[in-house]
Coordinates of N, CA, C and O in Angstrom, one line a residue:
Q1 N 107.0 104.5 80.1 CA 106.1 105.4 80.7 C 105.5 104.6 81.9 O 105.4 103.2 82.1
V2 N 105.4 105.2 83.0 CA 104.8 104.3 84.5 C 103.8 104.1 84.3 O 102.6 105.3 84.2
R3 N 103.4 103.1 84.8 CA 102.0 102.6 84.9 C 102.0 102.0 86.2 O 102.8 101.3 86.7
L4 N 101.0 102.2 86.8 CA 100.6 101.5 88.4 C 99.0 101.1 88.1 O 98.2 101.6 87.8
V5 N 99.4 99.7 88.6 CA 97.8 98.9 88.5 C 97.7 98.4 90.1 O 98.2 97.6 90.2
E6 N 96.4 98.9 90.5 CA 96.1 98.3 92.0 C 95.2 96.9 91.8 O 94.4 96.7 90.8
S7 N 95.3 96.4 92.9 CA 94.4 95.1 93.1 C 94.1 95.0 94.5 O 94.7 95.6 95.5
G8 N 93.4 93.9 94.6 CA 93.2 93.4 96.0 C 91.8 93.9 96.7 O 91.6 93.6 98.1
G9 N 91.3 95.0 96.1 CA 90.3 95.6 96.7 C 88.8 94.6 96.9 O 89.1 93.5 96.6
G10 N 88.0 94.9 97.7 CA 86.9 94.1 98.0 C 85.9 94.7 99.3 O 86.0 95.7 99.7
S11 N 85.0 93.6 99.6 CA 84.3 94.0 100.6 C 84.6 92.9 101.9 O 84.7 91.9 101.6
V12 N 84.6 93.7 103.0 CA 84.8 92.9 104.2 C 84.1 93.7 105.4 O 83.5 94.5 105.3
Q13 N 84.0 92.6 106.5 CA 83.3 93.1 107.7 C 84.3 93.9 108.6 O 85.4 93.7 108.4
A14 N 83.7 94.6 109.4 CA 84.6 95.3 110.4 C 85.4 94.6 111.2 O 85.0 93.2 111.4
G15 N 86.7 94.6 111.3 CA 87.6 94.0 112.1 C 88.4 92.9 111.0 O 89.5 92.4 111.6
G16 N 88.0 93.1 109.9 CA 88.7 91.9 108.9 C 90.1 92.8 108.3 O 90.4 94.0 108.7
S17 N 90.5 92.1 107.5 CA 91.6 92.6 106.8 C 91.6 92.4 105.2 O 91.1 91.5 104.7
L18 N 92.4 93.1 104.6 CA 92.6 93.2 103.2 C 94.2 93.6 103.0 O 94.7 94.0 103.7
R19 N 94.7 93.2 101.7 CA 95.9 93.6 101.3 C 95.7 94.0 100.1 O 95.1 93.2 99.1
L20 N 96.2 95.3 99.9 CA 96.2 96.1 98.5 C 97.6 95.8 98.0 O 98.7 95.7 98.5
S21 N 97.6 95.6 96.7 CA 98.7 95.7 96.0 C 98.8 96.7 94.6 O 97.7 96.8 94.2
C22 N 100.1 97.1 94.4 CA 100.0 97.9 93.1 C 101.4 97.6 92.3 O 102.5 97.7 92.9
A23 N 101.0 96.9 91.1 CA 102.0 96.7 90.5 C 102.6 97.9 89.7 O 101.7 98.6 89.2
V24 N 103.8 98.2 89.5 CA 104.6 99.1 88.9 C 105.5 98.6 88.0 O 106.3 97.9 87.9
S25 N 105.3 99.7 86.5 CA 105.9 99.2 85.4 C 106.4 100.2 84.7 O 105.9 101.7 85.1
G26 N 107.6 100.3 84.0 CA 107.9 101.3 83.1 C 108.6 102.6 84.0 O 109.1 103.6 83.8
Y27 N 109.1 101.9 85.3 CA 110.0 102.6 86.2 C 111.5 102.3 86.2 O 111.7 101.1 86.5
S28 N 112.0 103.4 85.9 CA 113.5 102.9 85.5 C 114.8 103.4 86.4 O 115.8 103.7 86.2
T29 N 114.3 103.7 87.7 CA 115.1 104.2 88.6 C 115.1 103.5 89.9 O 113.9 103.1 90.5
S30 N 116.1 103.2 90.8 CA 116.1 102.6 92.2 C 115.5 103.6 93.2 O 115.4 103.4 94.2
T31 N 115.5 104.9 92.7 CA 114.9 106.2 93.6 C 113.5 106.2 93.4 O 113.3 106.7 92.3
Y32 N 112.8 106.3 94.5 CA 111.4 106.2 94.3 C 110.6 107.0 95.6 O 111.1 106.8 96.9
C33 N 109.4 107.4 95.5 CA 108.5 107.6 96.7 C 107.3 107.0 96.1 O 106.8 107.0 94.9
M34 N 106.5 106.2 97.0 CA 105.4 105.8 96.8 C 104.0 105.9 97.7 O 104.7 105.9 98.8
G35 N 103.0 106.0 97.4 CA 102.2 106.4 98.4 C 100.6 105.6 98.4 O 100.2 105.3 96.9
W36 N 99.9 105.5 99.2 CA 98.4 105.0 99.3 C 97.5 106.1 99.3 O 97.9 106.7 100.6
F37 N 96.6 106.4 98.7 CA 95.7 107.4 99.2 C 94.4 106.8 98.8 O 94.0 105.8 98.3
R38 N 93.1 107.4 99.3 CA 91.9 107.1 99.5 C 91.0 108.3 99.1 O 91.4 109.2 99.7
Q39 N 89.7 108.1 98.6 CA 89.1 109.1 98.5 C 87.4 108.5 98.6 O 87.2 107.5 97.9
V40 N 86.5 109.2 99.1 CA 85.2 108.9 99.4 C 84.4 110.0 98.4 O 84.9 111.2 98.6
P41 N 83.3 109.6 97.9 CA 82.8 110.8 96.7 C 82.3 111.9 97.8 O 81.7 111.7 98.9
G42 N 82.6 112.8 97.3 CA 82.1 114.4 97.8 C 83.3 114.7 99.0 O 83.1 116.0 99.6
K43 N 84.4 114.1 99.2 CA 85.5 114.5 99.8 C 86.9 114.6 99.4 O 87.0 114.0 98.3
E44 N 87.7 115.1 100.1 CA 89.0 115.3 99.3 C 89.9 114.1 99.4 O 89.7 113.2 100.4
R45 N 90.7 113.8 98.6 CA 91.6 112.6 98.7 C 92.4 112.8 99.9 O 92.8 113.8 100.1
E46 N 92.7 111.5 100.3 CA 93.4 111.7 101.9 C 94.7 110.7 101.9 O 94.5 109.6 101.0
G47 N 95.8 111.1 102.1 CA 96.9 110.2 102.1 C 96.9 109.5 103.3 O 96.4 109.8 104.5
V48 N 97.1 107.8 103.1 CA 97.0 106.8 103.9 C 98.3 106.4 104.3 O 98.6 106.3 105.6
A49 N 99.3 106.1 103.5 CA 100.7 105.6 104.0 C 101.5 105.8 102.7 O 100.8 105.5 101.5
G50 N 102.6 106.2 103.2 CA 103.9 106.4 102.1 C 105.0 105.9 102.6 O 105.4 105.5 103.8
L51 N 105.8 105.6 101.6 CA 107.4 105.4 101.8 C 108.3 105.7 100.6 O 107.8 106.0 99.6
N52 N 109.6 105.9 100.8 CA 110.4 105.9 100.1 C 111.5 104.9 100.0 O 111.7 104.1 100.6
S53 N 112.5 105.2 98.9 CA 113.6 104.3 98.7 C 114.5 104.2 99.5 O 115.3 103.3 99.7
D54 N 114.7 105.1 100.7 CA 115.2 105.0 101.9 C 114.8 104.3 102.9 O 115.5 104.2 103.6
G55 N 113.7 103.8 102.6 CA 112.9 103.2 103.9 C 112.3 103.9 104.6 O 111.7 103.4 105.8
R56 N 112.0 104.9 104.5 CA 111.2 105.9 105.6 C 109.7 105.7 105.2 O 109.4 105.6 103.9
T57 N 108.7 105.6 106.2 CA 107.5 105.3 106.1 C 106.8 106.5 106.7 O 107.2 107.2 107.9
S58 N 105.5 106.6 106.3 CA 104.5 107.7 106.7 C 103.2 107.0 106.8 O 102.7 106.5 105.8
Y59 N 102.4 107.3 107.9 CA 100.9 106.9 108.0 C 100.1 107.9 108.6 O 100.6 108.7 109.4
A60 N 98.7 108.0 108.1 CA 98.1 108.8 108.3 C 97.8 108.6 110.0 O 97.8 107.3 110.1
D61 N 97.1 109.4 110.7 CA 96.9 109.0 112.4 C 95.8 108.0 112.3 O 95.9 107.3 113.0
S62 N 94.8 108.2 111.4 CA 93.8 107.3 111.5 C 94.0 105.7 110.9 O 93.2 105.0 111.3
V63 N 95.0 105.3 110.6 CA 95.5 104.1 110.1 C 96.7 103.6 110.9 O 97.2 102.2 110.9
Q64 N 97.5 104.6 111.7 CA 98.3 104.2 112.4 C 98.4 102.9 113.2 O 97.3 102.9 114.0
G65 N 99.1 101.9 113.1 CA 99.0 100.9 113.8 C 98.1 99.6 113.3 O 98.1 98.6 113.8
R66 N 97.7 99.9 112.2 CA 96.4 99.1 111.6 C 97.0 98.6 110.1 O 96.7 97.6 109.7
F67 N 97.5 99.8 109.5 CA 98.0 99.4 108.1 C 99.4 99.5 108.0 O 100.1 100.0 109.0
T68 N 100.1 98.5 107.1 CA 101.4 98.6 107.1 C 101.9 98.5 105.4 O 101.4 97.7 104.6
V69 N 102.5 99.7 105.0 CA 103.2 99.7 103.8 C 104.6 99.0 103.2 O 105.3 99.2 104.3
S70 N 104.6 98.4 102.2 CA 105.6 97.8 102.1 C 106.0 97.9 100.6 O 105.0 98.1 99.6
M71 N 107.2 97.8 100.0 CA 107.7 97.4 98.8 C 108.3 96.4 98.4 O 109.5 96.1 99.1
D72 N 108.0 95.7 97.7 CA 108.7 94.4 97.1 C 109.4 94.6 95.7 O 108.9 94.9 94.6
N73 N 110.5 94.9 96.3 CA 111.5 95.4 95.0 C 111.5 94.5 93.9 O 111.7 94.6 92.5
A74 N 111.7 93.2 94.4 CA 112.0 91.8 93.3 C 110.8 92.0 92.6 O 110.8 91.7 91.4
K75 N 109.4 92.1 93.0 CA 108.2 92.0 92.0 C 107.9 93.6 91.6 O 106.7 93.7 90.9
N76 N 108.4 94.6 91.9 CA 107.8 96.0 91.5 C 106.6 96.2 92.2 O 105.7 96.5 91.2
T77 N 106.3 96.0 93.5 CA 104.9 96.0 93.7 C 104.8 96.7 95.0 O 105.8 96.2 96.0
L78 N 103.9 97.7 95.2 CA 103.8 98.3 96.7 C 102.5 97.6 97.0 O 101.4 97.3 96.5
N79 N 102.5 97.3 98.2 CA 101.4 96.6 99.1 C 101.2 97.5 100.3 O 102.0 98.3 100.9
L80 N 99.8 97.3 100.6 CA 99.4 98.1 101.8 C 98.4 96.9 102.6 O 97.6 96.3 102.0
E81 N 99.0 96.3 103.6 CA 98.4 95.3 104.4 C 97.4 96.0 105.4 O 97.7 97.1 106.1
M82 N 96.0 95.7 105.3 CA 95.2 96.6 106.1 C 94.5 95.5 107.1 O 93.7 94.6 106.8
N83 N 94.5 96.0 108.4 CA 94.1 95.1 109.5 C 92.9 95.8 110.3 O 93.2 97.2 110.1
S84 N 92.2 95.1 111.1 CA 91.1 95.8 112.0 C 90.6 96.9 111.3 O 90.2 98.1 111.8
L85 N 90.1 96.5 110.2 CA 89.3 97.5 109.2 C 88.0 97.9 109.8 O 87.3 97.2 110.7
K86 N 87.8 99.3 109.5 CA 86.7 99.9 110.0 C 85.6 100.6 109.0 O 86.3 100.9 107.9
P87 N 84.6 100.7 109.2 CA 83.5 101.3 108.0 C 84.1 102.3 107.5 O 84.0 102.8 106.3
E88 N 84.7 103.3 108.4 CA 85.2 104.6 107.8 C 86.6 104.5 107.0 O 86.7 105.6 106.4
D89 N 87.0 103.3 106.9 CA 88.0 102.9 105.8 C 87.5 102.6 104.3 O 88.5 102.6 103.5
T90 N 86.2 102.7 104.4 CA 85.5 102.4 103.0 C 85.8 103.8 102.1 O 85.5 104.7 102.6
A91 N 86.7 103.3 101.1 CA 86.9 104.6 99.9 C 87.4 103.6 98.6 O 87.6 102.1 98.6
M92 N 87.7 104.4 97.8 CA 88.4 104.1 96.6 C 89.9 104.4 97.0 O 90.3 105.4 97.3
Y93 N 90.8 103.4 96.8 CA 92.1 103.1 97.1 C 92.9 103.6 96.0 O 93.1 102.6 95.0
Y94 N 94.1 104.3 96.1 CA 94.8 104.7 94.6 C 96.0 104.6 95.3 O 96.7 105.1 96.3
C95 N 97.1 104.2 94.3 CA 98.2 104.2 94.8 C 99.3 105.3 93.8 O 98.5 105.5 92.9
A96 N 100.2 105.5 94.5 CA 100.8 106.8 93.3 C 102.3 106.5 93.8 O 102.9 106.1 94.7
A97 N 103.1 107.2 92.7 CA 104.3 107.1 92.6 C 105.0 108.5 91.8 O 104.9 109.1 91.3
D98 N 106.3 108.6 92.4 CA 107.1 109.6 91.9 C 108.7 109.4 92.2 O 109.0 108.2 93.0
Y99 N 109.6 110.1 91.6 CA 111.1 109.9 91.5 C 111.6 110.2 92.8 O 112.5 109.8 93.5
Y100 N 111.1 111.5 93.5 CA 111.4 111.9 94.6 C 110.3 112.7 95.3 O 109.1 113.7 94.7
C101 N 110.2 112.7 96.4 CA 109.2 113.3 97.4 C 109.8 113.9 98.5 O 110.6 113.4 98.9
N102 N 109.6 114.9 99.2 CA 110.1 115.6 100.2 C 109.6 114.8 101.4 O 108.5 114.4 101.6
I103 N 110.6 114.5 102.3 CA 110.4 113.4 103.3 C 109.0 113.5 104.0 O 108.4 112.9 104.5
G104 N 108.8 114.9 104.3 CA 107.9 115.2 105.0 C 106.6 115.4 104.5 O 105.5 115.8 105.2
R105 N 106.4 115.0 103.0 CA 105.4 115.0 102.5 C 104.9 113.8 101.6 O 104.1 114.0 100.6
L106 N 105.4 112.9 102.3 CA 105.0 111.5 101.5 C 103.6 111.1 101.4 O 102.8 110.5 100.6
L107 N 102.6 111.9 102.1 CA 101.1 111.9 102.1 C 100.5 113.1 101.6 O 99.3 113.1 101.7
E108 N 101.2 113.7 100.7 CA 100.5 114.8 100.2 C 100.3 114.6 98.6 O 101.6 114.4 98.0
D109 N 99.2 114.7 98.1 CA 99.0 114.0 96.7 C 99.9 115.1 95.5 O 100.1 114.4 94.7
Y110 N 100.2 116.1 96.0 CA 100.5 116.9 95.0 C 102.2 116.6 94.9 O 103.0 117.1 94.0
E111 N 102.8 115.7 95.5 CA 104.1 115.2 95.4 C 104.2 114.2 94.2 O 105.4 113.7 93.9
Y112 N 102.9 113.6 93.9 CA 102.9 112.5 92.8 C 102.4 112.8 91.6 O 101.5 113.5 91.5
N113 N 103.4 112.2 90.5 CA 102.8 112.6 89.3 C 102.3 111.4 88.6 O 101.5 111.6 87.5
Y114 N 102.3 110.1 89.2 CA 101.8 109.0 88.6 C 100.7 108.3 89.4 O 101.1 108.2 90.7
W115 N 99.8 108.1 88.9 CA 98.4 107.5 89.7 C 97.9 106.2 89.1 O 98.0 106.1 88.0
G116 N 97.6 105.3 89.9 CA 96.8 104.1 89.2 C 95.1 104.6 89.0 O 94.8 105.6 89.5
Q117 N 94.6 103.6 88.8 CA 93.1 103.7 88.6 C 92.2 103.6 89.8 O 91.0 104.1 89.6
G118 N 92.9 103.1 90.7 CA 92.1 103.1 92.0 C 91.5 101.4 92.2 O 91.1 100.7 91.3
T119 N 91.3 101.0 93.3 CA 90.7 99.7 93.9 C 89.8 100.0 95.0 O 90.2 100.7 96.2
Q120 N 88.4 99.4 94.9 CA 87.1 99.9 96.0 C 87.5 99.0 97.2 O 87.5 97.7 97.2
V121 N 87.5 99.7 98.4 CA 87.4 98.6 99.6 C 86.3 99.0 100.5 O 85.9 100.6 100.6
T122 N 85.3 98.2 100.7 CA 83.9 98.3 101.4 C 84.2 97.7 102.7 O 84.4 96.5 102.8
V123 N 83.9 98.4 103.7 CA 84.0 97.7 105.1 C 82.7 97.9 105.8 O 82.1 99.0 106.0
S124 N 82.0 96.7 106.0 CA 80.8 96.7 106.6 C 80.5 96.5 108.2 O 81.6 95.8 108.5
S125 N 79.5 97.3 108.7 CA 79.6 97.1 109.9 C 78.8 95.9 110.4 O 77.9 95.2 109.9

């Protein structure tokens, strides 16, 4: 059974940085796609960053150049390095995984069947 557990959320001032991690267990293949999503109450879930086992990455325009997604295969951990944080980055952040995603849809939540419980990120101005 695939299990995803996020960590690293917290509160930070605008301009600061945070690193989110997602520990993956129960995954039995080297083929994967993984993504980070975020959601604010009352709004739709938004794809933030995604990658696949071929090394392809995708970023939302709103985070391009500020966020970096990476996979530590040795530790089975998906990371999201977030720099130059803005108040509008405040949200609950979720990681997601599946065995295969359409390369053009790494930021689409319907591509993923496995989800973590989320970690809160709050950026104050």
